[in-house]
Coordinates of C-alpha atoms and ligand atoms in Angstrom, one line a residue:
X189 CA -65.8 -6.7 75.6
X190 CA -65.9 -6.3 71.9
X191 CA -62.8 -5.7 69.8
X192 CA -61.9 -2.3 68.6
X193 CA -59.7 -1.6 65.6
X194 CA -58.2 1.4 64.0
X195 CA -59.6 0.7 60.5
X196 CA -62.0 -1.9 59.1
X197 CA -62.4 -2.2 55.3
X198 CA -65.7 -3.9 54.8
X199 CA -66.7 -6.5 52.1
X200 CA -63.9 -5.9 49.7
X201 CA -62.8 -8.6 47.2
X202 CA -59.6 -9.6 49.0
X203 CA -56.6 -10.8 47.1
X204 CA -54.3 -12.3 49.7
X205 CA -51.1 -12.1 47.5
X206 CA -50.7 -15.8 47.1
X207 CA -52.3 -16.0 43.7
X208 CA -55.4 -17.6 45.2
X209 CA -58.8 -16.3 43.9
X210 CA -60.2 -13.4 45.9
X211 CA -62.7 -13.9 48.7
X212 CA -65.2 -11.3 50.0
X213 CA -64.1 -10.4 53.5
X214 CA -63.6 -7.6 56.0
X215 CA -60.0 -6.7 56.8
X216 CA -59.2 -5.0 60.1
X217 CA -56.1 -3.0 60.8
X218 CA -54.7 -2.3 64.3
X219 CA -51.5 -0.3 64.6
X220 CA -49.1 -1.3 61.8
X221 CA -50.6 -4.8 61.4
X222 CA -53.5 -6.6 59.9
X223 CA -55.5 -7.7 62.9
X224 CA -58.3 -9.8 61.3
X225 CA -59.5 -11.1 58.0
X226 CA -63.0 -12.5 57.5
X227 CA -66.3 -11.5 59.1
X228 CA -65.0 -8.8 61.4
X229 CA -67.2 -7.8 64.3
X230 CA -66.3 -5.1 66.9
X231 CA -65.8 -1.4 66.4
X232 CA -63.5 0.7 64.3
X233 CA -62.4 4.2 64.5
X234 CA -62.8 4.4 60.7
X235 CA -64.7 2.1 58.3
X236 CA -64.2 2.0 54.6
X237 CA -66.8 0.5 52.3
X238 CA -64.9 -2.0 50.1
X239 CA -67.9 -3.2 48.2
X240 CA -67.1 -3.5 44.5
X241 CA -63.4 -2.9 45.2
X242 CA -60.4 -5.1 45.4
X243 CA -58.1 -5.1 48.4
X244 CA -54.6 -6.5 47.9
X245 CA -51.2 -6.3 49.6
X246 CA -49.3 -3.1 48.7
X247 CA -47.3 -3.5 45.5
X248 CA -43.6 -4.2 45.9
X249 CA -41.5 -2.6 43.2
X250 CA -38.4 -4.8 43.1
X251 CA -36.6 -2.8 40.6
X252 CA -36.2 0.9 41.3
X253 CA -33.6 3.7 41.3
X254 CA -35.3 5.6 44.1
X255 CA -32.3 5.6 46.4
X256 CA -32.0 9.4 46.3
X257 CA -35.6 10.1 45.4
X258 CA -36.6 8.6 48.7
X259 CA -34.4 11.2 50.4
X260 CA -35.1 14.2 48.1
X261 CA -38.8 13.6 47.5
X262 CA -39.8 11.5 50.5
X263 CA -43.5 11.8 49.7
X264 CA -42.8 9.5 46.7
X265 CA -46.1 10.4 45.1
X266 CA -45.1 8.8 41.8
X267 CA -44.9 5.4 43.5
X268 CA -47.4 5.7 46.3
X269 CA -50.3 6.8 44.1
X270 CA -49.6 3.9 41.9
X271 CA -50.2 1.5 44.8
X272 CA -46.5 0.9 45.6
X273 CA -45.8 0.4 49.3
X274 CA -42.3 -0.9 49.0
X275 CA -39.4 0.0 46.7
X276 CA -36.2 -2.0 46.3
X277 CA -33.5 0.5 45.5
X278 CA -29.9 0.1 44.4
X279 CA -30.5 -1.7 41.2
X280 CA -28.3 -2.0 38.1
X281 CA -25.1 -1.7 40.1
X282 CA -25.9 1.8 41.4
X283 CA -26.0 1.8 45.1
X284 CA -26.4 4.5 47.8
X285 CA -22.9 4.1 49.3
X286 CA -20.1 5.0 49.5
X287 CA -21.5 8.5 49.4
X288 CA -19.0 10.3 47.2
X289 CA -19.5 7.8 44.3
X290 CA -23.2 7.3 44.9
X291 CA -24.0 11.0 44.9
X292 CA -21.9 11.4 41.7
X293 CA -24.2 8.8 40.1
X294 CA -27.3 10.4 41.6
X295 CA -26.5 13.6 39.7
X296 CA -27.6 11.8 36.5
X297 CA -31.2 11.5 37.8
X298 CA -31.3 14.6 40.1
X299 CA -29.0 17.2 38.5
X300 CA -29.7 20.1 40.8
X301 CA -30.4 18.3 44.0
X302 CA -28.4 18.8 47.2
X303 CA -28.2 15.6 49.2
X304 CA -27.4 15.3 52.9
X305 CA -24.3 13.2 53.4
X306 CA -24.3 9.8 54.9
X307 CA -21.6 7.2 55.7
X308 CA -21.9 3.8 54.2
X309 CA -25.1 1.8 53.9
X310 CA -25.6 1.9 57.6
X311 CA -25.7 5.7 57.3
X312 CA -28.2 5.5 54.5
X313 CA -30.4 3.2 56.6
X314 CA -30.1 5.6 59.5
X315 CA -31.1 8.5 57.3
X316 CA -34.3 6.6 56.3
X317 CA -35.0 5.8 59.9
X318 CA -34.8 9.4 60.9
X319 CA -36.5 10.9 57.8
X320 CA -38.7 8.1 56.4
X321 CA -40.2 8.1 53.0
X322 CA -43.8 7.5 52.3
X323 CA -43.0 3.9 51.1
X324 CA -40.8 1.2 52.6
X325 CA -37.3 1.0 51.2
X326 CA -35.3 -2.2 50.7
X327 CA -31.7 -1.8 49.7
X328 CA -29.4 -3.5 47.3
X329 CA -25.6 -2.8 47.4
X330 CA -24.4 -1.5 44.0
X331 CA -21.4 -3.3 42.6
X332 CA -20.7 -0.5 40.2
X333 CA -20.6 2.1 43.0
X334 CA -18.3 -0.2 45.1
X335 CA -16.0 -0.7 42.1
X336 CA -15.9 3.0 41.4
X337 CA -14.9 3.7 45.1
X338 CA -12.3 0.9 45.1
X339 CA -10.6 1.6 41.7
X340 CA -12.3 4.4 39.8
X341 CA -13.2 3.8 36.2
X342 CA -10.3 1.5 35.5
X343 CA -11.0 -1.0 32.7
X344 CA -9.2 -3.9 34.2
X345 CA -9.5 -6.5 36.9
X346 CA -9.0 -5.3 40.5
X347 CA -5.7 -6.0 42.3
X348 CA -5.8 -7.7 45.8
X349 CA -6.1 -4.4 47.6
X350 CA -8.9 -3.1 45.4
X351 CA -10.8 -6.4 45.7
X352 CA -10.4 -6.2 49.5
X353 CA -11.9 -2.6 49.4
X354 CA -14.9 -3.8 47.3
X355 CA -15.4 -6.7 49.7
X356 CA -15.4 -4.4 52.7
X357 CA -18.1 -2.2 51.0
X358 CA -20.3 -5.2 50.2
X359 CA -19.8 -6.6 53.7
X360 CA -20.7 -3.2 55.3
X361 CA -23.9 -3.1 53.3
X362 CA -24.8 -6.7 54.2
X363 CA -24.1 -5.9 57.9
X364 CA -26.3 -2.9 57.6
X365 CA -29.2 -5.0 56.3
X366 CA -29.1 -4.8 52.5
X367 CA -31.1 -7.4 50.7
X368 CA -28.4 -8.3 48.3
X369 CA -26.0 -6.9 45.7
X370 CA -26.8 -5.7 42.2
X371 CA -24.6 -5.3 39.1
X372 CA -25.0 -3.2 36.0
X373 CA -22.8 -4.8 33.4
X374 CA -23.5 -2.4 30.5
X375 CA -22.5 0.6 32.6
X376 CA -19.1 2.1 33.5
X377 CA -17.5 0.8 35.6
X378 CA -19.5 -2.4 36.1
X379 CA -18.9 -3.6 32.6
X380 CA -15.2 -3.9 33.3
X381 CA -15.9 -6.6 35.9
X382 CA -15.4 -10.2 34.7
X383 CA -17.4 -13.2 35.9
X384 CA -14.9 -14.2 38.5
X385 CA -14.9 -10.8 40.2
X386 CA -18.7 -11.0 40.5
X387 CA -18.6 -14.5 41.9
X388 CA -16.0 -13.5 44.5
X389 CA -18.1 -10.6 45.7
X390 CA -21.4 -12.5 45.5
X391 CA -19.9 -15.3 47.6
X392 CA -19.9 -12.9 50.6
X393 CA -23.7 -13.3 50.6
X394 CA -23.7 -17.1 50.8
X395 CA -25.8 -18.1 53.7
X396 CA -26.9 -14.6 54.5
X397 CA -30.1 -14.7 52.5
X398 CA -28.8 -11.9 50.2
X399 CA -29.4 -12.2 46.5
X400 CA -27.6 -11.3 43.3
X401 CA -29.6 -9.0 41.0
X402 CA -28.2 -8.2 37.6
X403 CA -28.6 -5.9 34.7
X404 CA -26.9 -8.3 32.4
X405 CA -24.0 -7.7 30.1
X406 CA -26.0 -7.9 26.9
X407 CA -29.8 -7.9 26.5
X408 CA -29.6 -8.1 22.7
X409 CA -28.1 -10.9 20.6
X410 CA -25.9 -11.8 23.5
X411 CA -28.9 -12.4 25.8
X412 CA -28.5 -16.1 26.2
X413 CA -24.8 -15.8 27.0
X414 CA -25.7 -13.2 29.6
X415 CA -28.4 -15.3 31.2
X416 CA -25.9 -18.1 31.4
X417 CA -23.4 -15.9 33.1
X418 CA -26.0 -14.6 35.7
X419 CA -27.0 -18.2 36.5
X420 CA -23.4 -19.2 36.7
X421 CA -22.6 -16.5 39.1
X422 CA -25.4 -17.5 41.4
X423 CA -24.5 -21.1 41.2
X424 CA -20.8 -20.7 41.9
X425 CA -21.4 -18.1 44.7
X426 CA -24.3 -20.2 46.2
X427 CA -26.8 -17.3 46.2
X428 CA -30.2 -16.6 44.6
X429 CA -30.3 -14.8 41.3
X430 CA -32.6 -12.0 40.1
X431 CA -32.4 -11.1 36.4
X432 CA -33.4 -7.5 36.1
X433 CA -35.8 -6.2 33.4
X434 CA -35.9 -9.5 31.4
X435 CA -36.2 -8.6 27.7
X436 CA -34.7 -9.0 24.2
X437 CA -33.5 -5.7 23.1
X438 CA -33.2 -4.7 19.4
X439 CA -34.8 -6.2 16.3
X440 CA -32.1 -8.7 15.8
X441 CA -32.7 -10.2 19.2
X442 CA -36.5 -10.4 19.2
X443 CA -37.8 -13.8 20.0
X444 CA -34.8 -14.8 22.1
X445 CA -36.8 -14.6 25.3
X446 CA -38.3 -18.0 24.6
X447 CA -34.8 -19.5 25.0
X448 CA -33.8 -17.3 27.8
X449 CA -36.9 -18.4 29.7
X450 CA -35.9 -22.0 29.1
X451 CA -32.5 -21.3 30.6
X452 CA -34.2 -20.1 33.7
X453 CA -36.5 -23.1 33.8
X454 CA -33.6 -25.5 33.5
X455 CA -31.7 -23.7 36.2
X456 CA -34.8 -23.9 38.5
X457 CA -35.1 -27.6 37.6
X458 CA -31.5 -28.1 38.9
X459 CA -32.6 -26.5 42.2
X460 CA -31.3 -23.0 41.6
X461 CA -33.2 -20.0 42.9
X462 CA -33.4 -17.9 39.7
X463 CA -36.1 -15.5 38.8
X464 CA -36.6 -12.2 36.9
X465 CA -38.5 -9.0 36.9
X466 CA -40.0 -7.0 34.1
X467 CA -41.7 -3.7 33.3
X468 CA -44.8 -3.8 31.1
X469 CA -43.7 -1.7 28.1
X470 CA -42.0 -2.1 24.8
X471 CA -39.6 0.8 25.4
X472 CA -36.7 0.8 27.8
X473 CA -34.9 3.8 29.3
X474 CA -31.4 4.6 30.5
X475 CA -28.6 7.2 30.3
X476 CA -27.6 8.2 26.8
X477 CA -24.0 7.5 27.6
X478 CA -24.7 3.8 28.0
X479 CA -26.1 3.4 24.5
X480 CA -24.0 5.9 22.5
X481 CA -20.3 5.1 22.7
X482 CA -17.4 5.8 20.4
X483 CA -19.6 7.7 18.0
X484 CA -22.1 4.9 17.6
X485 CA -25.6 3.9 18.9
X486 CA -25.7 0.4 20.5
X487 CA -23.6 -1.3 23.2
X488 CA -25.2 -4.1 25.2
X489 CA -28.6 -3.2 23.9
X490 CA -28.0 -4.2 20.3
X491 CA -28.5 -2.5 17.1
X492 CA -30.2 0.7 17.9
X493 CA -31.8 2.9 15.3
X494 CA -31.5 6.6 16.0
X495 CA -35.3 7.1 15.4
X496 CA -35.9 4.7 18.3
X497 CA -33.9 6.8 20.7
X498 CA -35.9 9.6 22.3
X499 CA -34.5 12.2 24.8
X500 CA -36.1 11.8 28.2
X501 CA -34.3 14.5 30.2
X502 CA -31.4 16.8 29.7
X503 CA -30.9 19.7 32.0
X504 CA -28.9 21.6 29.4
X505 CA -31.7 21.6 26.8
X506 CA -35.1 20.9 28.2
X507 CA -36.6 21.9 24.9
X508 CA -35.1 18.8 23.3
X509 CA -37.0 16.5 25.7
X510 CA -39.4 14.2 23.9
X511 CA -37.5 14.4 20.6
X512 CA -36.0 11.5 18.8
X513 CA -32.4 11.6 17.7
X514 CA -33.6 11.8 14.1
X515 CA -35.9 14.7 14.8
X516 CA -33.3 16.6 16.8
X517 CA -30.7 16.0 14.1
X518 CA -33.1 17.5 11.5
X519 CA -33.7 20.4 13.7
X520 CA -30.1 21.3 14.4
X521 CA -29.1 20.2 10.9
X522 CA -26.6 17.4 11.5
X523 CA -26.4 13.6 11.5
X524 CA -28.1 11.8 14.4
X525 CA -24.8 10.6 15.7
X526 CA -23.5 14.2 15.8
X527 CA -26.7 15.2 17.6
X528 CA -26.1 12.5 20.3
X529 CA -22.5 13.5 20.6
X530 CA -23.5 17.1 21.1
X531 CA -26.0 16.2 23.8
X532 CA -23.4 14.2 25.7
X533 CA -20.8 17.0 25.4
X534 CA -23.3 19.5 27.0
X535 CA -24.9 17.0 29.5
X536 CA -23.1 13.8 30.2
X537 CA -26.1 12.7 32.3
X538 CA -28.9 13.0 29.7
X539 CA -31.4 10.1 29.8
X540 CA -33.3 8.5 26.9
X541 CA -36.3 6.3 26.2
X542 CA -35.5 3.5 23.8
X543 CA -38.1 1.9 21.6
X544 CA -36.4 -1.5 21.3
X545 CA -38.8 -4.3 22.3
X546 CA -41.4 -6.5 20.7
X547 CA -44.9 -6.7 22.2
X548 CA -45.0 -10.5 21.8
X549 CA -41.8 -10.8 23.7
X550 CA -43.1 -8.6 26.5
X551 CA -46.2 -10.9 26.8
X552 CA -44.1 -14.1 26.6
X553 CA -41.9 -12.9 29.5
X554 CA -44.9 -11.6 31.5
X555 CA -46.8 -14.9 31.3
X556 CA -43.9 -16.9 32.4
X557 CA -44.0 -18.1 36.0
X558 CA -40.5 -16.8 36.7
X559 CA -41.4 -13.2 36.2
X560 CA -42.3 -10.7 38.8
X561 CA -43.0 -7.0 38.3
X562 CA -40.5 -4.1 38.8
X563 CA -40.8 -0.7 37.3
X564 CA -37.2 0.3 36.6
X565 CA -38.6 3.9 36.8
X566 CA -36.1 6.7 36.6
X567 CA -37.3 9.3 39.1
X568 CA -36.4 12.4 37.2
X569 CA -39.4 14.6 38.0
X570 CA -38.3 17.0 35.3
X571 CA -38.3 16.2 31.6
X572 CA -40.2 13.2 30.1
X573 CA -39.2 10.1 32.1
X574 CA -40.4 6.8 30.9
X575 CA -44.1 6.4 32.0
X576 CA -43.2 3.2 33.8
X577 CA -42.2 5.4 36.8
X578 CA -45.9 6.0 37.5
X579 CA -47.9 3.3 35.7
X580 CA -46.2 0.0 35.9
X581 CA -48.4 -1.8 38.4
X582 CA -51.7 -0.4 37.2
X583 CA -50.8 -1.3 33.6
X584 CA -50.1 -4.9 34.5
X585 CA -53.4 -5.1 36.4
X586 CA -55.6 -3.1 34.1
X587 CA -54.1 -3.6 30.6
X588 CA -52.4 -7.0 30.7
X589 CA -54.5 -8.9 33.2
X590 CA -58.0 -7.4 32.8
X591 CA -58.1 -6.1 29.3
X592 CA -55.9 -8.6 27.5
X593 CA -56.6 -11.5 29.8
X594 CA -52.9 -12.5 30.0
X595 CA -53.6 -14.0 33.4
X596 CA -56.2 -13.7 36.2
X597 CA -56.0 -10.6 38.4
X598 CA -55.1 -12.8 41.4
X599 CA -52.0 -13.9 39.6
X600 CA -51.1 -10.3 38.5
X601 CA -51.4 -9.3 42.2
X602 CA -49.2 -12.3 43.2
X603 CA -46.4 -11.2 40.8
X604 CA -46.2 -7.8 42.5
X605 CA -46.8 -8.9 46.2
X606 CA -46.4 -12.4 47.6
X607 CA -43.9 -13.5 45.0
X608 CA -41.4 -10.6 45.3
X609 CA -41.8 -10.6 49.1
X610 CA -40.7 -14.2 49.2
X611 CA -37.8 -13.7 46.7
X612 CA -36.4 -10.7 48.5
X613 CA -37.0 -12.0 52.0
X614 CA -39.5 -9.3 53.0
X615 CA -41.0 -10.9 56.0
X616 CA -44.6 -10.1 56.9
X617 CA -45.2 -8.2 53.6
X618 CA -46.8 -9.1 50.3
X619 CA -49.7 -11.0 52.0
X620 CA -53.0 -10.2 53.5
X621 CA -53.4 -12.2 56.7
X622 CA -53.6 -11.6 60.4
X623 CA -50.2 -10.5 61.8
X624 CA -48.8 -9.2 58.5
X625 CA -47.9 -5.6 58.1
X626 CA -50.8 -3.5 56.9
X627 CA -49.4 -2.5 53.5
X628 CA -52.6 -2.5 51.5
X629 CA -54.1 -1.1 48.3
X630 CA -57.8 -0.6 47.7
X631 CA -58.5 -0.3 44.0
X632 CA -61.3 -0.6 41.5
X633 CA -60.6 -3.7 39.4
X634 CA -62.9 -2.3 36.6
X635 CA -61.2 1.1 36.5
X636 CA -57.5 0.6 37.4
X637 CA -55.3 1.7 34.5
X638 CA -52.1 3.6 33.9
X639 CA -52.5 7.0 32.3
X640 CA -49.1 8.2 31.5
X641 CA -47.8 8.2 27.9
X642 CA -44.3 8.7 26.5
X643 CA -45.4 12.3 25.5
X644 CA -47.1 13.0 28.8
X645 CA -45.7 10.7 31.4
X646 CA -46.3 12.6 34.7
X647 CA -49.7 11.0 35.3
X648 CA -50.9 8.9 38.2
X649 CA -52.9 5.8 37.4
X650 CA -56.7 5.7 37.7
X651 CA -58.7 3.5 40.0
X652 CA -56.5 3.4 43.1
X653 CA -58.6 4.7 46.0
X654 CA -56.6 4.1 49.1
X655 CA -53.1 2.9 50.0
X656 CA -52.0 1.9 53.5
X657 CA -48.3 1.8 54.5
X658 CA -47.6 0.1 57.9
X659 CA -51.2 0.7 58.8
X660 CA -51.3 4.4 57.9
X661 CA -53.7 5.5 55.3
X662 CA -51.3 7.3 52.9
X663 CA -53.6 7.7 50.0
X664 CA -57.2 8.6 50.8
X665 CA -59.9 9.1 48.1
X666 CA -57.2 8.7 45.5
X667 CA -55.3 11.7 47.0
X668 CA -52.0 11.7 49.0
X669 CA -52.6 12.0 52.7
X670 CA -49.1 13.5 53.4
X671 CA -48.1 10.5 55.5
X672 CA -44.5 9.3 55.6
X673 CA -45.1 5.9 57.1
X674 CA -42.5 3.9 55.2
X675 CA -39.6 2.1 56.9
X676 CA -36.2 1.0 56.0
X677 CA -36.5 -2.7 55.5
X678 CA -33.4 -4.6 56.8
X679 CA -32.7 -8.2 55.7
X680 CA -33.9 -10.4 58.5
X681 CA -34.0 -14.1 58.1
X682 CA -31.4 -16.4 56.7
X683 CA -32.8 -18.5 54.0
X684 CA -31.3 -21.7 52.7
Ligands
ZN219 ZN1 -30.9 -1.8 34.4
CU220 CU1 -32.4 -0.4 36.5

């Protein structure tokens, strides 16, 4: 009796996610798994012609802030149509629990949204189990959220009781299946934590396979100090480290990435598990309140020129979105600092795009073997969010790998599939081989490209024809298929 499959994709150029060069093969899907790779006989309910196309594992976005978007906009179009099949949420210290503090932070990205309430990380996982998103969700515990719950916005070290409360939040998250803990050391209240506090909390993850991901204290002229601190925390706590959005921010720091990469190399040479992620743009994005403090632009991201700060979203004045602080100041006839102060007075949650990086640095970091890809997209569907929300993966594949030749396409694919899956402990994902989950992207390597710009960011990439999530075709003919086949991914294996 001949085999029968749900789907067979015929004669695509298959990138297996390991970085190996592609091979022409058929890939068969049965249920939620890849059933066969090679010359596949038998019958299929559906056959796709893969000739001239690339088939790779679904992209894993290791750096997202989609904790609440996954609940509010479970179709997750902005990720799915860019080939993303898994998002790791809870980055930069901002986690999904405890609910009161998490939902207060969520308001910055989703001002008018009404969230259903959940209890703890286990409640968040349970919500995703009941009401799945279109992509898989891996979860990081937010240190900032835990600190806020334990001790509010206090700018001091925790006392014993507060530390115990933070530990119980981290422990609950780990128990529920979180992949690790993140910190955001430029934000309130994460920035009030010293190294020892972070070591003590990260130590809870020793032996569990959980990792420590960090938005470091200073990505500008203090970059090297910050990388040392991140590595130190991992080493003392005995846990893997993930440096978030590796960059040198602000003109006075440009070029420092060459040394920060050496720090990572040296740590790796000593046997430490240290890597980083990056988004492929020369602009960053965050909340205005983090980069305008005490009447001045700057703060953890270095010297910041008001002309480089562009309003991304502000619910109070949508007509200001897309304007730089200098342009807005001219329009309302005041100094740029006064304009920033006025925005914050009316909308404490306004977000901005920051033109603070150097293209050579972006390429230096991207080429380095320690770097995987993460969008850091801010899922405000109103306003003008940074285009990385939609375009990150297509841009690395189309612009940096194909057009600029920074590395072979197979390596670009590896940095968004097999590599992050191994680092974050996502078993059975990030690879194309029999038995693995059928998270797959079928794309045209000649056409794939990001299309969003800073002026017009809400655009899906070109060249992505089909996306499978757990075996379900969730993008078909480049259009969403209204599937919600994602799963909440719980940490499984212990690594050592
Ligand atoms: Zn961050
Ligand atoms: Cu982030």
